[in-house]
Coordinates of C-alpha atoms in Angstrom, one line a residue:
Chain A
M947 CA -63.5 3.2 14.8
K948 CA -60.4 1.5 16.1
V949 CA -57.4 3.7 16.9
L950 CA -53.9 2.4 17.2
V951 CA -51.4 4.4 19.3
P952 CA -47.7 3.4 19.2
V953 CA -45.9 4.5 22.4
K954 CA -42.2 4.6 23.3
R955 CA -40.4 4.3 26.5
V956 CA -37.6 6.9 26.7
I957 CA -35.5 8.7 29.2
D958 CA -37.7 11.1 31.2
Y959 CA -37.6 14.6 29.6
N960 CA -36.5 16.2 32.8
V961 CA -33.4 14.0 33.3
K962 CA -30.0 15.4 32.4
V963 CA -28.5 13.2 29.7
R964 CA -25.0 11.9 30.3
V965 CA -22.8 10.4 27.7
K966 CA -20.9 7.2 28.7
P967 CA -17.1 7.8 29.1
D968 CA -16.5 4.9 26.6
Q969 CA -18.5 6.8 24.0
T970 CA -20.8 3.8 23.3
G971 CA -24.0 5.7 24.1
V972 CA -25.9 7.5 26.7
D973 CA -26.0 6.3 30.3
L974 CA -29.5 4.8 30.9
A975 CA -28.6 2.7 34.1
N976 CA -30.7 3.9 37.1
V977 CA -32.3 6.7 35.1
K978 CA -35.9 7.6 35.3
M979 CA -37.8 6.4 32.2
S980 CA -41.1 7.7 31.0
M981 CA -43.5 7.7 28.1
N982 CA -42.2 9.9 25.3
P983 CA -44.0 13.2 25.7
F984 CA -45.2 13.3 22.1
C985 CA -46.6 9.8 22.5
E986 CA -48.5 11.0 25.6
I987 CA -50.1 13.7 23.5
A988 CA -51.1 11.1 20.9
V989 CA -52.7 8.8 23.6
E990 CA -54.6 11.8 25.0
E991 CA -56.0 12.7 21.5
A992 CA -57.1 9.1 21.0
V993 CA -58.9 9.1 24.5
R994 CA -60.6 12.4 23.6
L995 CA -61.8 10.9 20.3
K996 CA -63.2 8.0 22.3
E997 CA -64.9 10.3 24.8
K998 CA -66.5 12.1 21.8
G999 CA -67.9 8.8 20.6
V1000 CA -65.7 8.8 17.4
A1001 CA -63.2 6.1 18.5
T1002 CA -64.5 2.8 19.9
E1003 CA -61.3 1.0 20.8
I1004 CA -57.8 2.2 21.5
V1005 CA -54.9 -0.1 21.2
A1006 CA -51.5 1.0 22.6
V1007 CA -48.5 -0.7 21.1
S1008 CA -44.9 -0.5 22.3
I1009 CA -41.7 -2.0 21.0
G1010 CA -39.1 -2.3 23.7
P1011 CA -37.7 -4.1 26.8
Q1012 CA -40.0 -5.9 29.3
Q1013 CA -40.2 -2.6 31.3
A1014 CA -42.0 -1.0 28.3
Q1015 CA -45.1 -2.7 29.8
E1016 CA -45.1 0.2 32.3
T1017 CA -45.3 2.6 29.4
I1018 CA -48.3 0.7 28.0
R1019 CA -49.9 0.6 31.5
T1020 CA -49.6 4.4 31.5
A1021 CA -51.5 4.6 28.2
L1022 CA -54.1 2.1 29.6
A1023 CA -54.5 4.4 32.7
M1024 CA -55.1 7.3 30.5
G1025 CA -57.9 5.5 28.7
A1026 CA -56.5 3.1 26.2
D1027 CA -58.3 -0.3 26.1
R1028 CA -55.6 -2.8 25.6
G1029 CA -51.9 -3.1 24.9
I1030 CA -49.5 -5.1 22.7
L1031 CA -45.8 -5.3 23.7
I1032 CA -43.3 -6.4 21.0
Q1033 CA -40.5 -7.3 23.5
T1034 CA -36.9 -6.7 22.4
D1035 CA -33.8 -5.5 24.1
D1036 CA -32.4 -4.2 20.8
D1037 CA -32.5 -0.5 20.0
L1038 CA -34.5 -0.7 16.7
E1039 CA -34.1 1.9 13.9
P1040 CA -37.3 3.7 12.7
L1041 CA -37.3 1.5 9.6
A1042 CA -37.6 -1.7 11.6
V1043 CA -40.1 -0.1 13.9
A1044 CA -42.2 1.0 11.0
K1045 CA -42.1 -2.6 9.5
L1046 CA -43.2 -4.1 12.8
L1047 CA -46.0 -1.6 13.3
K1048 CA -47.1 -2.2 9.7
A1049 CA -47.4 -6.0 10.5
V1050 CA -49.4 -5.1 13.7
I1051 CA -51.7 -2.8 11.7
G1052 CA -52.2 -5.8 9.3
E1053 CA -53.6 -7.8 12.2
E1054 CA -55.4 -5.1 14.0
A1055 CA -56.9 -3.1 11.0
P1056 CA -57.3 0.3 12.7
E1057 CA -58.7 3.1 10.8
L1058 CA -56.5 5.7 12.4
V1059 CA -53.0 5.6 13.8
L1060 CA -52.2 8.4 16.2
M1061 CA -48.6 8.8 17.3
G1062 CA -45.9 11.3 18.5
K1063 CA -44.0 13.2 15.8
Q1064 CA -40.7 12.1 17.3
A1065 CA -39.1 10.4 20.2
I1066 CA -36.9 12.6 22.4
D1067 CA -34.0 10.1 22.5
G1068 CA -33.1 9.5 18.8
D1069 CA -34.9 12.7 17.6
N1070 CA -35.4 11.1 14.2
N1071 CA -38.9 12.3 13.5
A1072 CA -39.4 9.5 10.9
T1073 CA -41.4 6.5 12.1
G1074 CA -44.9 7.9 11.2
Q1075 CA -44.0 9.0 7.8
M1076 CA -42.2 5.6 7.1
M1077 CA -45.3 3.6 8.2
A1078 CA -47.5 5.7 5.9
A1079 CA -45.2 5.0 3.0
L1080 CA -45.0 1.3 3.7
L1081 CA -48.8 1.0 4.0
G1082 CA -49.4 3.3 1.1
W1083 CA -51.5 5.5 3.5
P1084 CA -51.9 9.3 3.6
Q1085 CA -50.1 11.0 6.4
A1086 CA -50.7 14.3 8.3
T1087 CA -47.7 15.0 10.5
F1088 CA -47.1 17.7 13.2
A1089 CA -50.8 17.9 14.0
S1090 CA -52.1 20.7 16.2
K1091 CA -55.8 19.9 15.6
V1092 CA -57.6 16.7 14.5
E1093 CA -61.2 16.3 13.5
V1094 CA -62.5 12.9 12.3
A1095 CA -65.8 12.5 10.4
D1096 CA -67.2 10.6 7.4
G1097 CA -64.2 8.4 6.9
K1098 CA -61.8 11.4 6.8
A1099 CA -59.5 13.3 9.2
T1100 CA -59.1 17.0 8.9
V1101 CA -55.8 17.9 10.3
T1102 CA -54.2 21.3 11.0
R1103 CA -50.4 21.0 10.8
E1104 CA -47.6 23.1 12.2
I1105 CA -45.4 24.1 9.3
D1106 CA -42.7 26.7 8.8
G1107 CA -44.3 30.1 8.9
G1108 CA -47.7 29.1 10.1
L1109 CA -50.4 26.3 9.8
Q1110 CA -51.6 24.1 7.0
T1111 CA -54.8 22.1 6.9
L1112 CA -55.0 18.8 5.1
E1113 CA -57.9 16.4 4.7
V1114 CA -56.8 12.8 4.6
A1115 CA -58.9 9.8 3.7
L1116 CA -58.9 7.1 6.4
P1117 CA -57.1 4.9 7.1
A1118 CA -54.3 7.4 7.7
I1119 CA -51.3 8.1 10.0
V1120 CA -51.4 11.3 12.1
T1121 CA -48.4 12.4 14.1
A1122 CA -48.9 14.8 17.1
D1123 CA -47.1 18.1 17.7
L1124 CA -46.9 19.8 21.1
R1125 CA -49.9 22.0 20.9
L1126 CA -52.4 19.3 20.0
N1127 CA -53.5 19.0 23.6
E1128 CA -52.4 18.8 27.2
P1129 CA -52.3 15.3 28.3
R1130 CA -54.2 14.3 31.5
Y1131 CA -52.8 12.8 34.6
A1132 CA -54.2 9.4 35.2
S1133 CA -56.5 9.1 38.2
L1134 CA -55.8 6.6 41.0
P1135 CA -59.0 4.6 40.1
N1136 CA -58.0 4.6 36.5
I1137 CA -54.4 3.4 37.4
M1138 CA -56.0 0.5 39.3
K1139 CA -58.3 -0.3 36.5
A1140 CA -55.4 -0.3 34.0
K1141 CA -53.8 -3.1 35.9
K1142 CA -56.6 -5.4 34.8
K1143 CA -56.5 -4.4 31.2
P1144 CA -54.9 -7.0 28.9
I1145 CA -51.3 -6.7 27.4
D1146 CA -50.4 -9.2 24.7
V1147 CA -46.7 -9.9 24.8
K1148 CA -45.0 -10.7 21.4
S1149 CA -41.5 -11.0 20.1
T1150 CA -40.1 -9.4 17.0
S1151 CA -39.8 -12.9 15.4
D1152 CA -43.6 -13.3 15.5
Y1153 CA -44.0 -10.9 12.6
G1154 CA -41.5 -12.3 10.1
V1155 CA -40.0 -8.8 9.6
D1156 CA -36.3 -8.0 8.9
V1157 CA -35.3 -5.7 11.7
S1158 CA -31.5 -5.8 11.1
P1159 CA -29.8 -2.5 11.6
R1160 CA -28.7 -0.4 8.6
L1161 CA -26.8 2.2 10.7
K1162 CA -23.8 1.5 12.9
V1163 CA -23.1 3.9 15.7
L1164 CA -19.4 4.5 15.7
K1165 CA -19.4 6.7 18.7
V1166 CA -21.5 9.0 20.9
T1167 CA -19.8 12.1 22.3
E1168 CA -20.7 15.2 24.3
P1169 CA -21.3 18.3 22.3
P1170 CA -18.6 21.0 22.7
K1171 CA -19.2 23.0 25.8
R1172 CA -19.9 26.8 25.4
A1173 CA -17.8 28.9 27.7
G1174 CA -19.8 31.4 29.7
G1175 CA -19.0 35.1 29.1
I1176 CA -19.1 38.1 31.3
K1177 CA -21.8 40.0 33.2
V1178 CA -22.4 43.6 32.1
E1179 CA -23.6 46.3 34.5
S1180 CA -25.9 48.3 32.2
A1181 CA -27.5 48.4 28.9
E1182 CA -25.0 51.1 27.9
Q1183 CA -22.1 48.7 28.6
L1184 CA -24.0 45.9 26.7
V1185 CA -24.3 48.0 23.6
G1186 CA -20.6 48.9 23.8
K1187 CA -19.6 45.2 24.1
L1188 CA -21.9 44.2 21.2
K1189 CA -20.3 47.0 19.0
E1190 CA -16.8 45.6 20.0
A1191 CA -17.9 42.1 19.0
G1192 CA -19.0 43.4 15.6
V1193 CA -22.6 42.2 15.8
L1194 CA -24.3 45.6 15.7
Chain B
M763 CA -21.7 9.2 -6.9
A764 CA -24.6 11.5 -7.8
V765 CA -26.6 13.5 -5.1
L766 CA -30.1 15.1 -5.5
V767 CA -31.1 18.0 -3.4
V768 CA -34.8 18.7 -3.0
A769 CA -35.2 22.4 -3.0
E770 CA -37.5 24.6 -0.9
H771 CA -38.5 27.8 -2.7
D772 CA -41.2 30.5 -2.9
N773 CA -41.4 30.2 -6.7
A774 CA -39.2 33.2 -7.2
S775 CA -36.1 31.8 -5.7
V776 CA -34.8 28.9 -3.6
K777 CA -34.6 29.4 0.1
D778 CA -31.4 29.9 2.1
A779 CA -32.0 26.5 3.7
T780 CA -31.5 24.9 0.3
N781 CA -28.2 26.8 -0.4
K782 CA -27.0 25.3 2.9
T783 CA -28.2 21.9 2.0
I784 CA -26.3 22.1 -1.2
T785 CA -23.1 22.8 0.7
A786 CA -23.7 19.6 2.7
A787 CA -24.4 17.7 -0.6
L788 CA -21.1 19.0 -2.1
A789 CA -19.3 17.5 0.9
L790 CA -20.6 14.1 -0.3
S791 CA -20.0 14.5 -4.0
S792 CA -19.3 17.0 -6.7
D793 CA -22.2 15.7 -8.8
V794 CA -25.1 17.6 -7.2
D795 CA -28.4 18.1 -9.0
V796 CA -31.2 20.2 -7.5
L797 CA -34.9 19.3 -7.9
V798 CA -37.3 22.3 -7.9
A799 CA -40.9 21.1 -7.8
G800 CA -43.7 23.7 -7.6
L801 CA -46.5 25.4 -9.4
G802 CA -45.1 28.3 -11.5
A803 CA -41.7 27.7 -10.2
G804 CA -39.7 28.4 -13.3
A805 CA -37.9 31.4 -11.7
A806 CA -37.0 29.4 -8.7
A807 CA -35.5 26.7 -11.0
A808 CA -33.5 29.4 -12.8
S809 CA -32.2 30.7 -9.5
A810 CA -31.1 27.2 -8.4
A811 CA -29.2 26.9 -11.7
G812 CA -27.2 30.0 -10.7
I813 CA -25.9 28.4 -7.4
A814 CA -22.2 27.5 -7.4
G815 CA -21.5 23.8 -7.6
V816 CA -24.9 22.7 -9.0
R817 CA -24.5 20.3 -12.0
K818 CA -28.1 20.3 -13.2
V819 CA -31.5 21.5 -12.1
L820 CA -34.6 19.2 -12.5
H821 CA -37.8 21.3 -12.7
A822 CA -41.2 19.6 -12.1
E823 CA -44.6 21.3 -12.2
G824 CA -47.8 20.2 -10.4
D825 CA -50.6 21.4 -8.1
A826 CA -49.6 19.2 -5.2
F827 CA -46.0 20.4 -5.2
D828 CA -47.2 23.9 -4.3
Q829 CA -48.1 22.8 -0.8
G830 CA -45.2 20.4 -0.3
V831 CA -47.6 17.4 0.1
A832 CA -45.3 14.5 1.1
E833 CA -47.1 11.9 -1.0
A834 CA -46.6 14.0 -4.1
V835 CA -42.9 14.5 -3.3
E836 CA -42.6 10.8 -2.7
G837 CA -44.1 10.0 -6.1
L838 CA -41.8 12.4 -7.8
V839 CA -38.5 11.6 -6.1
V840 CA -38.6 7.8 -5.7
P841 CA -38.4 7.1 -9.5
L842 CA -35.7 9.7 -9.9
M843 CA -33.6 7.9 -7.3
A844 CA -32.7 5.3 -10.0
N845 CA -30.1 7.9 -11.1
Y846 CA -28.9 9.0 -7.6
D847 CA -27.0 7.5 -4.6
A848 CA -28.3 10.1 -2.1
V849 CA -31.1 12.6 -1.7
L850 CA -30.9 15.5 0.7
F851 CA -33.5 17.7 2.2
A852 CA -33.2 20.7 4.6
A853 CA -34.4 19.6 8.0
T854 CA -37.5 22.0 7.9
A855 CA -41.1 21.0 8.5
T856 CA -41.4 20.3 4.8
G857 CA -38.2 18.3 4.5
K858 CA -38.8 16.3 7.7
N859 CA -42.3 15.5 6.4
A860 CA -41.2 14.0 3.1
A861 CA -37.8 12.5 3.6
P862 CA -38.7 9.5 5.8
R863 CA -41.5 8.6 3.4
I864 CA -39.0 8.4 0.6
A865 CA -36.6 6.4 2.7
A866 CA -39.3 3.8 3.5
A867 CA -40.2 3.5 -0.2
L868 CA -36.6 2.8 -0.9
D869 CA -36.2 0.4 2.0
V870 CA -33.4 2.5 3.6
S871 CA -32.9 4.0 7.1
P872 CA -33.2 7.8 7.0
I873 CA -30.4 9.9 8.5
S874 CA -32.0 12.8 10.3
E875 CA -30.6 16.3 10.8
I876 CA -26.9 15.7 10.0
Q877 CA -24.6 18.5 11.2
E878 CA -21.4 17.1 9.8
V879 CA -20.4 15.0 6.8
V880 CA -17.4 12.9 7.9
N881 CA -17.3 11.0 4.6
A882 CA -19.8 9.6 2.0
T883 CA -21.2 7.0 4.5
T884 CA -20.5 8.6 7.9
F885 CA -22.4 11.5 9.5
V886 CA -22.6 13.3 12.8
R887 CA -26.1 14.1 14.1
P888 CA -27.5 15.4 17.4
I889 CA -29.6 13.1 19.6
Y890 CA -31.3 13.8 23.0
A891 CA -32.0 17.3 22.0
G892 CA -28.4 18.0 21.2
N893 CA -27.1 16.8 24.6
A894 CA -25.2 14.1 22.8
L895 CA -23.8 13.7 19.2
E896 CA -23.8 10.4 17.5
T897 CA -21.4 9.5 14.6
I898 CA -23.2 6.9 12.4
E899 CA -22.2 4.9 9.4
T900 CA -24.8 3.7 7.0
S901 CA -24.7 0.4 5.0
D902 CA -27.6 1.4 2.8
A903 CA -26.8 1.6 -0.9
K904 CA -28.9 4.8 -1.2
K905 CA -29.0 7.5 1.4
V906 CA -31.9 9.7 2.5
I907 CA -30.7 12.6 4.6
T908 CA -32.1 15.7 6.2
V909 CA -29.6 18.5 6.9
R910 CA -29.5 20.8 10.0
T911 CA -28.9 23.9 8.0
T912 CA -27.5 26.0 10.8
A913 CA -24.4 23.8 10.7
F914 CA -23.5 24.5 7.0
A915 CA -22.7 27.8 5.2
A916 CA -24.9 28.7 2.3
A917 CA -23.6 27.9 -1.2
G918 CA -23.1 31.1 -3.1
A919 CA -23.9 32.3 -6.7
G920 CA -21.7 31.7 -9.7
G921 CA -23.2 28.6 -11.2
S922 CA -24.7 28.1 -14.7
A923 CA -26.4 24.8 -14.6
A924 CA -28.8 23.5 -17.2
V925 CA -32.5 23.3 -16.3
E926 CA -34.2 20.0 -17.4
T927 CA -38.0 19.4 -17.1
V928 CA -39.1 16.3 -15.4
T929 CA -42.7 15.1 -15.4
A930 CA -44.6 14.0 -12.3
G931 CA -47.1 11.2 -12.0
A932 CA -50.7 11.6 -10.9
P933 CA -51.1 13.0 -7.3
S934 CA -52.5 10.9 -4.5
A935 CA -56.2 11.1 -4.2
A936 CA -56.1 10.3 -0.5
V937 CA -54.8 13.8 0.5
T938 CA -56.6 17.1 -0.2
F939 CA -55.1 20.5 0.7
K940 CA -57.7 22.6 2.4
G941 CA -55.8 25.7 3.2
A942 CA -52.9 27.4 5.0
E943 CA -52.5 30.3 7.4
I944 CA -49.1 31.7 6.9
V945 CA -48.2 34.5 9.2
K946 CA -47.3 37.6 7.1
S947 CA -44.3 39.4 8.5
D948 CA -41.8 41.9 7.5
R949 CA -39.3 40.4 9.9
P950 CA -36.7 38.0 8.7
E951 CA -37.5 34.3 8.9
L952 CA -36.5 32.8 12.2
A953 CA -34.5 29.8 11.0
G954 CA -32.2 31.8 8.9
A955 CA -32.1 35.2 10.7
K956 CA -28.8 37.0 11.4
R957 CA -30.3 38.4 14.6
V958 CA -32.9 36.9 16.9
V959 CA -34.7 38.4 19.9
S960 CA -36.5 35.7 22.0
G961 CA -38.9 36.2 25.0
G962 CA -39.6 33.8 27.9
R963 CA -42.3 33.1 30.4
A964 CA -41.2 36.1 32.4
M965 CA -43.2 38.2 29.9
G966 CA -46.4 37.1 31.7
S967 CA -48.8 37.8 28.9
A968 CA -49.2 37.9 25.2
D969 CA -49.6 41.7 25.3
E970 CA -46.3 42.1 27.2
F971 CA -44.6 39.8 24.7
H972 CA -45.9 41.9 21.9
N973 CA -45.1 45.2 23.5
V974 CA -41.6 44.3 24.7
I975 CA -40.0 41.7 22.5
E976 CA -41.3 42.8 19.1
P977 CA -40.2 46.5 19.2
L978 CA -36.7 45.4 20.4
A979 CA -36.6 42.8 17.5
D980 CA -37.6 45.5 15.0
K981 CA -35.0 47.9 16.4
L982 CA -32.4 45.2 15.7
G983 CA -33.9 44.1 12.4
A984 CA -34.2 40.7 14.1
A985 CA -36.6 37.7 13.9
V986 CA -38.7 37.1 17.0
G987 CA -38.3 33.8 18.9
A988 CA -39.8 32.4 22.1
S989 CA -39.1 29.7 24.7
R990 CA -41.3 26.7 24.9
A991 CA -42.6 27.9 28.3
A992 CA -43.7 31.2 26.6
V993 CA -45.4 29.3 23.8
D994 CA -47.1 26.8 26.1
A995 CA -48.5 29.8 28.1
G996 CA -49.9 31.2 25.0
Y997 CA -47.8 34.4 24.8
A998 CA -46.4 33.6 21.4
P999 CA -47.3 31.3 18.5
N1000 CA -45.7 27.9 18.2
D1001 CA -44.0 29.0 15.1
Y1002 CA -41.7 31.3 17.2
Q1003 CA -40.5 28.4 19.4
V1004 CA -36.7 28.0 19.6
G1005 CA -35.5 24.8 21.1
Q1006 CA -35.5 21.0 20.9
T1007 CA -39.2 20.9 20.1
G1008 CA -39.2 24.0 18.0
K1009 CA -36.6 25.6 15.6
V1010 CA -32.8 25.4 15.8
V1011 CA -31.2 28.8 15.2
A1012 CA -27.6 29.9 15.0
P1013 CA -27.7 33.7 14.3
E1014 CA -24.9 36.1 14.8
L1015 CA -26.7 37.7 17.7
Y1016 CA -29.2 36.0 19.9
V1017 CA -30.9 38.1 22.7
A1018 CA -32.7 36.1 25.3
V1019 CA -35.1 38.2 27.4
G1020 CA -36.7 36.7 30.5
I1021 CA -35.6 33.2 29.6
S1022 CA -34.2 31.0 32.2
G1023 CA -32.4 28.7 29.9
A1024 CA -34.0 25.2 30.2
I1025 CA -31.9 22.5 28.5
Q1026 CA -34.6 22.2 25.8
H1027 CA -34.3 25.9 24.9
L1028 CA -30.5 25.9 25.0
A1029 CA -30.5 23.0 22.5
G1030 CA -32.1 25.3 19.9
M1031 CA -29.8 28.4 20.2
K1032 CA -26.4 27.4 21.8
D1033 CA -24.6 27.6 18.5
S1034 CA -25.4 31.3 18.1
K1035 CA -22.3 33.4 17.6
V1036 CA -23.0 35.9 20.3
I1037 CA -25.6 35.3 23.1
V1038 CA -27.0 38.1 25.2
A1039 CA -29.2 37.2 28.2
I1040 CA -31.3 39.6 30.2
N1041 CA -32.9 38.1 33.3
K1042 CA -33.4 39.3 36.9
D1043 CA -32.4 35.9 38.3
A1044 CA -28.5 36.0 38.6
D1045 CA -28.6 32.2 38.9
A1046 CA -30.5 31.5 35.7
P1047 CA -28.8 28.8 33.7
I1048 CA -28.9 31.0 30.6
F1049 CA -26.0 33.0 32.1
A1050 CA -23.7 30.0 32.0
I1051 CA -23.7 30.1 28.2
A1052 CA -24.3 33.8 27.5
D1053 CA -21.4 35.9 26.2
Y1054 CA -22.9 39.0 27.8
G1055 CA -25.3 38.8 30.7
L1056 CA -27.3 41.6 32.2
V1057 CA -28.9 40.9 35.6
A1058 CA -31.9 43.1 35.5
D1059 CA -35.6 43.2 35.3
Y1060 CA -36.5 43.2 31.6
K1061 CA -39.2 45.9 32.3
S1062 CA -36.5 48.5 32.9
A1063 CA -33.6 46.8 31.0
V1064 CA -35.3 46.6 27.6
P1065 CA -36.4 50.2 27.4
E1066 CA -32.8 51.2 28.4
L1067 CA -31.4 49.0 25.8
M1068 CA -33.8 50.5 23.2
G1069 CA -32.5 54.0 24.2
E1070 CA -28.8 52.9 24.0
L1071 CA -29.4 51.3 20.6
A1072 CA -31.1 54.5 19.4
K1073 CA -28.0 56.5 20.6
A1074 CA -25.8 54.1 18.7
G1075 CA -27.8 55.0 15.6
L1076 CA -30.0 52.0 15.3

């Protein structure tokens, strides 16, 4: 079974985000970039499926600037077999990304797409669901457990108030939530091996897909800052203050 | 311009998150209809009809709607969109699951987690875990939007809309519901609670979390939350998680116990009205945003607080 894993290069999750003074966006110059944490979890899950003998080939796909090759290399070092980079300097919306990935899926014909539930830059939480709709495939989002057998995936999902289990017929889209697994660190030998694995570089025009934006960013601003309050000396004083504030 | 709100409900009544989504919808247009899809959801449809500002309620029955299966919601909503210019969902697990599917089917860019309606085409939404806000304008003829419900007040009672039955197509054969484990609790639901007590990694174990955080929450009639660190360490279930990767809450009172205040946690609770932090590290970042900070070990501070609350009649 072939598994396709889309991965995104984003600002590292430990970096403090700074809004540009001209309000055009977030300052990404000289900032550490990494693989989106949810994408890392998806890669890990794909590699575990391969280790179990369920998956036979893992293809990592990224859409982004030339440097997104590094993100694909990270996936290859974790255990993916080959990569595809659709190179673009434009910041594409989920709709355009979903259309491009649909085109890649048309060529690659994977039986399972494993991907992160959201990227931590745009926080849209949309691309997986959109791909599923465009392909007419079933989806199982926010997965905390995935089992694949007999042409089906049984997926436990994180929902409000608890967990839900769905069985989806393959091919299907599964998006990873935090608790699905703990991604491995790539070993040095595997990092060296990953350098020899192939990455196919394409451009958005290779797929004949309309990627024009539908949304215009008018401005990006800092959220209002919350002023700090006071320190209280004791639980007694705390309860007094909370009564004064009218919240007890 | 006509707007459709897809309701979340428990068959008996619509959830608070939907009342808040209706408020966001009314900022777009005065023509707001509510879709109640479920199995035996007649009472919920009737309750939606009683919400102020609702023009009409559409009621659909079907097995797949009971579990909020996205494919079924897509099949129901997409044809209805011939009559609407926008569809709004609460940005809950259910809403986030279904909305982008509908957007793709309509060939539009979804607009996720709006926290402000500037005008009928312009919205403000958080990005980078709430560390930045983007104001975006859509050029799509139809809009598919999810709403960050903590940013909107709940629409109240006082409506008397008509309820109309709509029929749904055949459900997708590719998805089968196998079961659900919903945590039964007498505590209020985290996302809409007026008070929240959250514990962090300082708890050290699931037992300690259970023995310290839960009694304090029950004393205050609060929902229980947790930091991602506490969830990752296995002290609390993921459903408790407050933060960028968990739930966003904005209660009247938020009590953070043994939580240092990582950016990702602050993103989920910084809009609370009053924030209390109890932490033995005086330099913990949580104190920079707390209204009342108590620098103390939770092991002594929480029992003292319980005692003081009892004295205060709670």
